Every structure is written in structure tokens, then in C-alpha cells.
């Protein structure tokens, strides 16, 4: 009878007539909804097996889970182990055995403990491997890098901050991995001209080359500039390259395909050297000159031949009015301009520039402290197609100027007005930018709940909202945001001292919330935190520093419901050993900060450190260092955890207006 019923059910099940390809198409639509995908796999054995075969990407939290995952998911092509603090050679051997035929991308960018032996097993056995990220492998030496050379089909390789690798190791890569198209050697300070020269000579298909902060000179430049497919060249912080090393005859025949050039921080390259470099390729689309030479008329004249230039980054460069006006006149295809922290930007010059570039899409004028409402009026009237505007700390811009932004720039998706004089009228106008996904209005002391209500009513696509120290905001404003922006993922209300549990209860409707910072919200208690924990299951980052009334009664529900939590700051709260130990049940937890926890005793802390097996980073007060057993510290470090000891005195909170005045004095 039971068998008959089961057979009848199978006949009535519409999924039985679908091919595996069609089921995979259905699962493709669930890629952005992990909980729905999990529910699908738990429906029945057939769905469980189908989801296992469909899965192509894995991002485990611990290497010890790999055997079970390899058995469960046989078709993985992308394996991200960057969240695993300790990945040994045994784990890599398992990976190479399980995914020898399928693995294409492997990320070890934050992992440690593996050696050349483990990398050799991956390089030799995974013939389909095309991307490998070994960034931050600070203990990796030439022997380990040489093992990577066995991966003959490798297309992309990241070795950022592998400081023990030398020319010998990178030479092996150059000889073995001839098909490389991207290689990142940023901060590989052991690699010099010889290693870079070998890479450029042997890897002729390179399209992207990052040599940031390498001790290279002009000796390796001839080989680099002979690369016929190079599109992206990063020479940031290469102090060994100067004007004299940029020989005109050397440059005139190479890199005709170059589209992006980054020479930020190259203090030995002046206007003369830049003119030589920009003569390489008339197709250059993005030029990064941050922290470099002054932006003068002469410098911009050197850009005149770059008819395809769309993006210029001048962050931290002194600028002149003549230089900005020249950018307006000469760079006719400009779509993105960054002038962050550029001294010398004036209303007259900026207004002229934007009037010539009506198709500008992104503009960054952060900390341009001389501009006033004149510049904002010009930007709003000329650049109506802007999608991103960053103008943090433009302190001379008056309140009424922000109304113009909302009236004219309706396509804005990203807006940063941190530390400005915007008020509720400005927010009401800006709320007409219905495409906004990121809005930063921290340290804006003139906004209140009325302004936030408009944002909640009309900016339904908002995903990120920063209200740091905007003390005029109360529960009513947060409730308006929660009701009108259901897709909210990131919220910072730190030091908004009028916020209570009611705000958190209303925020619990935002089920996609991933990051919540309520530092210094002294009226919030565990009641509000419980509401967040129960309903915001995607929460991964939580900061409750100086929330004095949050105690263990908030931690226990958090531990039960927030299984995706990875980072938490408990400093100055009322959490004790009991609450801390309860967090050990969160398998995802990797980082916590605990300074000045009055209810914390060494024994309880030791138990919590042992129980939280996935920790990668812990910040503690220096006074606890001598109270914990040395063997315990070594044991936790051996699991891949890094301790940061802070000798920080207890700090009382300042009045917001007093705090801002002190900040202005410093700046």
C-alpha cells in the first residue's frame, strides 16, 4: 500500500517530467537566494541530488568541512577558501583529488599554512585551473611559487604581498605559465627587474600587469612596453622609475592597446615623464595620477592626445585653476572624474569644467573645502546624468544648494553627503532620486525624522544608509526607512543617541539586513537586538559598542537565530561570560572585539576562545594578556586566529556638537 501511494505521488509530481537541464535552469534563478535554494534541496531526495550536481561554487568557513563538501558537491568549478584561516597541504591534496577535472578557480587569498607541496598537488592535477589567488601568503617562498608553474593553463594569478618570493620564483611562473593574461605582484618587494623582465618576455598574452610598490627601475621597461596585448598597467608607488628612465624611443613602439594606466604615488615622474607615458597609446581610457604631480596647464596639455580618455583620478594632487579649466577644454570624452582631497579646487574652475562635460557619470569632490553653492549649481545644471556624486566635508556649501541636486540629478544611484549642512528640505528634494541605492548622510546635524520620511517614501531601492552621528534622527525616521526600503542591507546609526528599541523592532522587517552598526546608541537594549536576531537572518556584521544595556539576554537569541554572523563588536556592553559562550554556537563567527567588558573574567574568556573554533581575529585589552594561559593563546593562534592587543583607556562619549568641533580643529 505504501509503495502504491509513493508511485502515485511520483506520477502526480510535475517535476518528474522535467529534464535535469530544466531543473538546473530553475536553480539558476535561486542563486541570489541561498535560503530558498536550501529549501529546494531539502524537499526530497531527488531535489537534494539535483542541487548537489548543480552547485558550481563553494565558500566554506573551515577547511575541516572540505571532505563532506567534496562528497556532497562533485561538480564544483569555483572554490573560495579565503574564509578558512588554516588550509594545510592535506586540504589542498583533497581538493585536487576531488576536483581534478572540474576546478577552474581557487581563492586562497586569506588562507595560511599551506606550502609548496600542497600547491604542487593542485597545479599538477587540476588541469582546468585558470585562476589562482595566493594574495597575503606572506610565508610563501620560491619553492611554493615554483609549484604553481605546473598549472600550465593558468590565465590569472594574484601574488599580492607575497614578500618572500624573489625573481627566481617568479621566473618559474614565467616559464611554466605562458598563457597568463593577468598577474598581480603588488608589494612583492623581493621581485625586481629580472623577475618582471622574465614575466614580460615569456607571458606574451598578458593584458593586465600590477607592479605596485616593486623595487623596479627602467631596466624592465623595454620588455613591458613590447607587450602587444597589454590593456591595464599599474605602476603605483614604483619610486625607481623617473623621467629619465622613460626613454621616448623605448616607448614609441609598444603598448598600443593600453586602456588603463596607474602611476599614482610615483613622485619621481613629473610632467615630462607623464607626457612620454601618455604618448604610448591614444586609446587610453582611464588614467590614475593620485598623490602625484600638481595638476597644471602643462600637465593637462600632455593629455590632449588621449581622445578616448573617460576617467581621470587626481586624488590628493594639488590643482590649479588653469589645470582644471584645461581638463574641461581638452578631455572631451570624460565620464568619471575624482578630485578627492585636491587642494586648490575653486568654484570658478570646477564650474567651467563641469559645464564642458555634460555627460559626466561619476564625480568625487570629497574634502574640496573651498567650493560653495556656485559649484553645486553648476554640477546640478550641467551633469544631469550623474549616477555617483561624492562630496563629503564640503563644509562651505549652504543648505539650500542641496535642493538643486534632487531637482536636477534624477539618475543618482550613489550619493555621499557626509559632514555637510544638508537639512530636511534638501533630503526632501533628494528623495526624488528614486534610483538611489547608497546614501551617506553621517555627521549631518541638520536632518531630522521629517527628511528621512521622504527618503523612506520615495527611495525604495535603497540598500545602504549611513547616519553616523546624525543626532537629529529618532525612532520615527528609522521606522520610515524600514517601512519604505525593504531591501536595506547596510545601516549605520552609530551615536544616534535618541534611537531606542522601537527603531530596531521596526528594522526587523528588513530581512536582507547584513550590516548593522548601532555603536553608542545608549537607549538600545537587548529587547531590540532580539527582534533583529529573530527576523534578520542574513546579519553578518554587528557593532554594539557602547550599547551599555545590551547584555546576555540579547546574546542568546542572537546565537540561536543569527547563524550567518561573522563579525561582532561587544566593547563597553554588559555582556558576560554566559553571553560570550553562547556565541560559540555560531559556526560562521570569525571576528570579535571585546574592550572594557566589566562582566568578563579570564576563565570565561578562555572557555569562549576554545569554543569558537572558527575565529580568525580577536581584539582584546592588553590587561588580559597576562591573565590568559600562554598555551591557550598558542593553541588558538595555531588554529589560524590573530590576536590584537589594545592598550586603550576607558572613553566617555562626548556631546555630538562638541565632538564635531574637535574634529574640525584637528582637520
GROMACS .gro file of C-alpha atoms in nm, residues 235-570:
model
  336
  235UNK     CA    1   5.294   5.120  -1.155
  236UNK     CA    2   5.165   5.270  -0.829
  237UNK     CA    3   5.443   5.356  -0.585
  238UNK     CA    4   5.724   5.249  -0.818
  239UNK     CA    5   5.973   5.507  -0.694
  240UNK     CA    6   6.259   5.362  -0.900
  241UNK     CA    7   6.100   5.488  -1.222
  242UNK     CA    8   6.165   5.853  -1.309
  243UNK     CA    9   6.152   6.088  -1.606
  244UNK     CA   10   6.496   5.991  -1.734
  245UNK     CA   11   6.410   5.621  -1.740
  246UNK     CA   12   6.114   5.683  -1.971
  247UNK     CA   13   6.304   5.694  -2.298
  248UNK     CA   14   6.097   5.817  -2.592
  249UNK     CA   15   6.246   5.565  -2.836
  250UNK     CA   16   6.167   5.288  -2.589
  251UNK     CA   17   5.801   5.383  -2.562
  252UNK     CA   18   5.703   5.474  -2.914
  253UNK     CA   19   5.654   5.120  -3.047
  254UNK     CA   20   5.481   4.949  -2.754
  255UNK     CA   21   5.156   4.911  -2.558
  256UNK     CA   22   4.930   5.047  -2.831
  257UNK     CA   23   4.644   4.854  -2.670
  258UNK     CA   24   4.681   5.016  -2.325
  259UNK     CA   25   4.345   5.128  -2.180
  260UNK     CA   26   4.426   5.187  -1.811
  261UNK     CA   27   4.743   5.335  -1.661
  262UNK     CA   28   4.800   5.384  -1.287
  263UNK     CA   29   5.107   5.584  -1.180
  264UNK     CA   30   4.965   5.714  -0.852
  265UNK     CA   31   5.226   5.793  -0.591
  266UNK     CA   32   5.511   5.789  -0.846
  267UNK     CA   33   5.670   6.102  -0.708
  268UNK     CA   34   5.969   6.080  -0.942
  269UNK     CA   35   5.754   6.102  -1.254
  270UNK     CA   36   5.684   6.465  -1.334
  271UNK     CA   37   5.507   6.641  -1.618
  272UNK     CA   38   5.787   6.542  -1.855
  273UNK     CA   39   5.762   6.172  -1.777
  274UNK     CA   40   5.383   6.175  -1.788
  275UNK     CA   41   5.387   6.329  -2.133
  276UNK     CA   42   5.608   6.043  -2.252
  277UNK     CA   43   5.385   5.777  -2.095
  278UNK     CA   44   5.060   5.918  -2.230
  279UNK     CA   45   5.214   5.907  -2.576
  280UNK     CA   46   5.216   5.526  -2.563
  281UNK     CA   47   4.852   5.470  -2.652
  282UNK     CA   48   4.595   5.705  -2.791
  283UNK     CA   49   4.329   5.457  -2.676
  284UNK     CA   50   4.390   5.515  -2.305
  285UNK     CA   51   4.053   5.523  -2.123
  286UNK     CA   52   4.148   5.555  -1.754
  287UNK     CA   53   4.439   5.746  -1.602
  288UNK     CA   54   4.518   5.737  -1.229
  289UNK     CA   55   4.754   6.010  -1.107
  290UNK     CA   56   4.662   6.018  -0.735
  291UNK     CA   57   4.916   6.172  -0.495
  292UNK     CA   58   5.133   6.282  -0.784
  293UNK     CA   59   5.242   6.598  -0.958
  294UNK     CA   60   5.043   6.925  -0.943
  295UNK     CA   61   4.764   6.946  -1.198
  296UNK     CA   62   4.876   7.239  -1.407
  297UNK     CA   63   4.807   7.361  -1.759
  298UNK     CA   64   5.123   7.193  -1.880
  299UNK     CA   65   5.028   6.856  -1.735
  300UNK     CA   66   4.684   6.861  -1.892
  301UNK     CA   67   4.827   6.964  -2.229
  302UNK     CA   68   5.005   6.630  -2.224
  303UNK     CA   69   4.665   6.459  -2.214
  304UNK     CA   70   4.541   6.636  -2.523
  305UNK     CA   71   4.627   6.343  -2.749
  306UNK     CA   72   4.417   6.100  -2.540
  307UNK     CA   73   4.092   6.133  -2.731
  308UNK     CA   74   3.941   5.819  -2.571
  309UNK     CA   75   4.013   5.919  -2.208
  310UNK     CA   76   3.698   5.861  -1.999
  311UNK     CA   77   3.822   5.852  -1.638
  312UNK     CA   78   4.080   6.062  -1.451
  313UNK     CA   79   4.169   6.009  -1.084
  314UNK     CA   80   4.361   6.302  -0.930
  315UNK     CA   81   4.301   6.227  -0.560
  316UNK     CA   82   4.540   6.415  -0.332
  317UNK     CA   83   4.705   6.615  -0.612
  318UNK     CA   84   4.745   6.992  -0.580
  319UNK     CA   85   4.547   7.152  -0.862
  320UNK     CA   86   4.544   7.490  -1.027
  321UNK     CA   87   4.252   7.670  -1.184
  322UNK     CA   88   4.431   7.661  -1.519
  323UNK     CA   89   4.473   7.283  -1.488
  324UNK     CA   90   4.104   7.221  -1.416
  325UNK     CA   91   3.993   7.452  -1.695
  326UNK     CA   92   4.224   7.267  -1.931
  327UNK     CA   93   4.066   6.933  -1.832
  328UNK     CA   94   3.732   7.088  -1.919
  329UNK     CA   95   3.854   7.202  -2.259
  330UNK     CA   96   4.071   6.912  -2.369
  331UNK     CA   97   3.937   6.584  -2.224
  332UNK     CA   98   3.627   6.572  -2.440
  333UNK     CA   99   3.521   6.212  -2.365
  334UNK     CA  100   3.538   6.235  -1.985
  335UNK     CA  101   3.278   6.031  -1.792
  336UNK     CA  102   3.443   5.994  -1.448
  337UNK     CA  103   3.647   6.249  -1.251
  338UNK     CA  104   3.787   6.216  -0.898
  339UNK     CA  105   3.924   6.523  -0.719
  340UNK     CA  106   3.910   6.386  -0.365
  341UNK     CA  107   4.127   6.586  -0.123
  342UNK     CA  108   4.267   6.802  -0.402
  343UNK     CA  109   4.388   7.135  -0.269
  344UNK     CA  110   4.313   7.429  -0.494
  345UNK     CA  111   3.971   7.336  -0.635
  346UNK     CA  112   3.766   7.656  -0.670
  347UNK     CA  113   3.411   7.736  -0.776
  348UNK     CA  114   3.517   7.910  -1.094
  349UNK     CA  115   3.740   7.631  -1.223
  350UNK     CA  116   3.509   7.345  -1.124
  351UNK     CA  117   3.205   7.519  -1.271
  352UNK     CA  118   3.385   7.567  -1.601
  353UNK     CA  119   3.497   7.204  -1.605
  354UNK     CA  120   3.151   7.052  -1.547
  355UNK     CA  121   2.992   7.288  -1.797
  356UNK     CA  122   3.209   7.126  -2.063
  357UNK     CA  123   3.128   6.768  -1.956
  358UNK     CA  124   2.753   6.733  -1.951
  359UNK     CA  125   2.780   6.353  -1.989
  360UNK     CA  126   2.978   6.309  -1.666
  361UNK     CA  127   2.859   5.999  -1.478
  362UNK     CA  128   3.076   5.994  -1.164
  363UNK     CA  129   3.220   6.289  -0.972
  364UNK     CA  130   3.417   6.283  -0.646
  365UNK     CA  131   3.487   6.619  -0.479
  366UNK     CA  132   3.541   6.488  -0.125
  367UNK     CA  133   3.711   6.741   0.105
  368UNK     CA  134   3.723   7.014  -0.161
  369UNK     CA  135   3.673   7.269   0.113
  370UNK     CA  136   3.677   7.586  -0.099
  371UNK     CA  137   3.373   7.515  -0.313
  372UNK     CA  138   3.035   7.673  -0.234
  373UNK     CA  139   2.682   7.670  -0.373
  374UNK     CA  140   2.816   7.802  -0.704
  375UNK     CA  141   2.985   7.471  -0.780
  376UNK     CA  142   2.681   7.268  -0.676
  377UNK     CA  143   2.456   7.476  -0.900
  378UNK     CA  144   2.688   7.418  -1.195
  379UNK     CA  145   2.709   7.044  -1.126
  380UNK     CA  146   2.332   7.010  -1.094
  381UNK     CA  147   2.257   7.211  -1.408
  382UNK     CA  148   2.528   7.061  -1.628
  383UNK     CA  149   2.568   6.698  -1.513
  384UNK     CA  150   2.210   6.574  -1.503
  385UNK     CA  151   2.320   6.222  -1.598
  386UNK     CA  152   2.530   6.170  -1.283
  387UNK     CA  153   2.497   5.828  -1.121
  388UNK     CA  154   2.754   5.886  -0.843
  389UNK     CA  155   2.833   6.204  -0.651
  390UNK     CA  156   3.069   6.207  -0.353
  391UNK     CA  157   3.112   6.538  -0.170
  392UNK     CA  158   3.196   6.456   0.190
  393UNK     CA  159   3.310   6.752   0.404
  394UNK     CA  160   3.237   7.028   0.154
  395UNK     CA  161   3.170   7.248   0.454
  396UNK     CA  162   3.114   7.582   0.273
  397UNK     CA  163   2.817   7.453   0.073
  398UNK     CA  164   2.498   7.605   0.225
  399UNK     CA  165   2.176   7.419   0.297
  400UNK     CA  166   1.976   7.547   0.001
  401UNK     CA  167   2.230   7.418  -0.252
  402UNK     CA  168   2.139   7.054  -0.186
  403UNK     CA  169   1.786   7.111  -0.314
  404UNK     CA  170   1.931   7.157  -0.662
  405UNK     CA  171   2.083   6.807  -0.659
  406UNK     CA  172   1.743   6.647  -0.615
  407UNK     CA  173   1.579   6.872  -0.870
  408UNK     CA  174   1.827   6.802  -1.148
  409UNK     CA  175   2.019   6.476  -1.090
  410UNK     CA  176   1.743   6.216  -1.105
  411UNK     CA  177   1.970   5.928  -1.212
  412UNK     CA  178   2.182   5.924  -0.896
  413UNK     CA  179   2.246   5.579  -0.750
  414UNK     CA  180   2.524   5.672  -0.505
  415UNK     CA  181   2.532   5.993  -0.300
  416UNK     CA  182   2.777   6.077  -0.021
  417UNK     CA  183   2.694   6.397   0.171
  418UNK     CA  184   2.875   6.307   0.494
  419UNK     CA  185   2.964   6.605   0.715
  420UNK     CA  186   2.763   6.868   0.526
  421UNK     CA  187   2.496   7.126   0.606
  422UNK     CA  188   2.209   6.946   0.432
  423UNK     CA  189   1.871   6.976   0.607
  424UNK     CA  190   1.525   6.824   0.570
  425UNK     CA  191   1.440   7.040   0.268
  426UNK     CA  192   1.747   6.906   0.094
  427UNK     CA  193   1.656   6.547   0.178
  428UNK     CA  194   1.302   6.602   0.055
  429UNK     CA  195   1.440   6.714  -0.280
  430UNK     CA  196   1.698   6.432  -0.298
  431UNK     CA  197   1.426   6.174  -0.229
  432UNK     CA  198   1.309   6.232  -0.586
  433UNK     CA  199   1.621   6.036  -0.693
  434UNK     CA  200   1.428   5.711  -0.690
  435UNK     CA  201   1.726   5.506  -0.813
  436UNK     CA  202   1.934   5.573  -0.503
  437UNK     CA  203   2.090   5.256  -0.363
  438UNK     CA  204   2.355   5.418  -0.138
  439UNK     CA  205   2.302   5.733   0.070
  440UNK     CA  206   2.556   5.859   0.323
  441UNK     CA  207   2.444   6.148   0.543
  442UNK     CA  208   2.653   6.092   0.854
  443UNK     CA  209   2.755   6.390   1.071
  444UNK     CA  210   2.468   6.591   0.920
  445UNK     CA  211   2.330   6.761   1.231
  446UNK     CA  212   2.051   6.948   1.050
  447UNK     CA  213   1.849   6.647   0.934
  448UNK     CA  214   1.558   6.507   1.131
  449UNK     CA  215   1.292   6.239   1.100
  450UNK     CA  216   1.097   6.456   0.856
  451UNK     CA  217   1.374   6.438   0.597
  452UNK     CA  218   1.422   6.063   0.644
  453UNK     CA  219   1.049   6.011   0.597
  454UNK     CA  220   1.075   6.144   0.243
  455UNK     CA  221   1.364   5.906   0.174
  456UNK     CA  222   1.160   5.615   0.303
  457UNK     CA  223   0.862   5.711   0.090
  458UNK     CA  224   1.038   5.754  -0.244
  459UNK     CA  225   1.374   5.569  -0.236
  460UNK     CA  226   1.252   5.211  -0.225
  461UNK     CA  227   1.572   5.076  -0.387
  462UNK     CA  228   1.796   5.193  -0.103
  463UNK     CA  229   2.041   4.926   0.013
  464UNK     CA  230   2.292   5.131   0.217
  465UNK     CA  231   2.221   5.417   0.458
  466UNK     CA  232   2.482   5.587   0.675
  467UNK     CA  233   2.351   5.810   0.957
  468UNK     CA  234   2.667   5.812   1.170
  469UNK     CA  235   2.633   6.081   1.440
  470UNK     CA  236   2.331   6.242   1.273
  471UNK     CA  237   2.178   6.302   1.612
  472UNK     CA  238   1.851   6.459   1.494
  473UNK     CA  239   1.728   6.115   1.387
  474UNK     CA  240   1.493   5.923   1.617
  475UNK     CA  241   1.282   5.607   1.603
  476UNK     CA  242   1.030   5.771   1.368
  477UNK     CA  243   1.288   5.828   1.097
  478UNK     CA  244   1.425   5.474   1.120
  479UNK     CA  245   1.072   5.334   1.107
  480UNK     CA  246   1.008   5.529   0.786
  481UNK     CA  247   1.322   5.383   0.630
  482UNK     CA  248   1.234   5.031   0.743
  483UNK     CA  249   0.883   5.060   0.600
  484UNK     CA  250   0.984   5.206   0.265
  485UNK     CA  251   1.319   5.037   0.194
  486UNK     CA  252   1.261   4.661   0.234
  487UNK     CA  253   1.585   4.575   0.052
  488UNK     CA  254   1.807   4.760   0.302
  489UNK     CA  255   2.133   4.568   0.359
  490UNK     CA  256   2.366   4.812   0.539
  491UNK     CA  257   2.269   5.060   0.812
  492UNK     CA  258   2.490   5.273   1.034
  493UNK     CA  259   2.316   5.464   1.313
  494UNK     CA  260   2.618   5.487   1.542
  495UNK     CA  261   2.588   5.760   1.807
  496UNK     CA  262   2.233   5.849   1.707
  497UNK     CA  263   2.158   5.874   2.077
  498UNK     CA  264   1.779   5.915   2.051
  499UNK     CA  265   1.726   5.574   1.892
  500UNK     CA  266   1.558   5.311   2.111
  501UNK     CA  267   1.440   4.953   2.081
  502UNK     CA  268   1.141   5.071   1.876
  503UNK     CA  269   1.375   5.154   1.588
  504UNK     CA  270   1.529   4.807   1.596
  505UNK     CA  271   1.190   4.641   1.613
  506UNK     CA  272   1.081   4.830   1.300
  507UNK     CA  273   1.413   4.744   1.129
  508UNK     CA  274   1.346   4.376   1.186
  509UNK     CA  275   1.116   4.397   0.881
  510UNK     CA  276   1.428   4.435   0.662
  511UNK     CA  277   1.504   4.067   0.622
  512UNK     CA  278   1.801   4.137   0.391
  513UNK     CA  279   1.990   4.340   0.654
  514UNK     CA  280   2.353   4.224   0.661
  515UNK     CA  281   2.542   4.501   0.843
  516UNK     CA  282   2.408   4.689   1.146
  517UNK     CA  283   2.613   4.945   1.340
  518UNK     CA  284   2.442   5.088   1.648
  519UNK     CA  285   2.755   5.187   1.838
  520UNK     CA  286   2.685   5.443   2.108
  521UNK     CA  287   2.305   5.410   2.086
  522UNK     CA  288   2.276   5.420   2.464
  523UNK     CA  289   1.895   5.372   2.478
  524UNK     CA  290   1.900   5.042   2.290
  525UNK     CA  291   1.864   4.726   2.498
  526UNK     CA  292   1.860   4.353   2.441
  527UNK     CA  293   1.489   4.370   2.356
  528UNK     CA  294   1.558   4.548   2.027
  529UNK     CA  295   1.852   4.323   1.948
  530UNK     CA  296   1.637   4.014   1.993
  531UNK     CA  297   1.393   4.145   1.730
  532UNK     CA  298   1.679   4.193   1.485
  533UNK     CA  299   1.822   3.848   1.558
  534UNK     CA  300   1.490   3.670   1.508
  535UNK     CA  301   1.399   3.834   1.177
  536UNK     CA  302   1.722   3.946   1.007
  537UNK     CA  303   1.871   3.603   0.942
  538UNK     CA  304   2.128   3.736   0.691
  539UNK     CA  305   2.303   3.955   0.951
  540UNK     CA  306   2.680   3.910   0.917
  541UNK     CA  307   2.828   4.219   1.087
  542UNK     CA  308   2.711   4.375   1.415
  543UNK     CA  309   2.859   4.662   1.616
  544UNK     CA  310   2.703   4.722   1.960
  545UNK     CA  311   2.997   4.901   2.118
  546UNK     CA  312   2.885   5.135   2.400
  547UNK     CA  313   2.533   4.992   2.400
  548UNK     CA  314   2.555   4.964   2.776
  549UNK     CA  315   2.215   4.797   2.827
  550UNK     CA  316   2.271   4.506   2.589
  551UNK     CA  317   2.352   4.201   2.796
  552UNK     CA  318   2.344   3.822   2.783
  553UNK     CA  319   1.969   3.815   2.718
  554UNK     CA  320   2.045   3.962   2.377
  555UNK     CA  321   2.334   3.729   2.301
  556UNK     CA  322   2.149   3.402   2.349
  557UNK     CA  323   1.878   3.470   2.083
  558UNK     CA  324   2.147   3.616   1.858
  559UNK     CA  325   2.340   3.290   1.885
  560UNK     CA  326   2.028   3.090   1.807
  561UNK     CA  327   1.892   3.282   1.507
  562UNK     CA  328   2.187   3.472   1.351
  563UNK     CA  329   2.384   3.181   1.218
  564UNK     CA  330   2.541   3.397   0.943
  565UNK     CA  331   2.707   3.636   1.190
  566UNK     CA  332   3.079   3.672   1.116
  567UNK     CA  333   3.191   3.986   1.297
  568UNK     CA  334   3.076   4.143   1.625
  569UNK     CA  335   3.200   4.427   1.848
  570UNK     CA  336   3.091   4.387   2.211
   0.00000   0.00000   0.00000
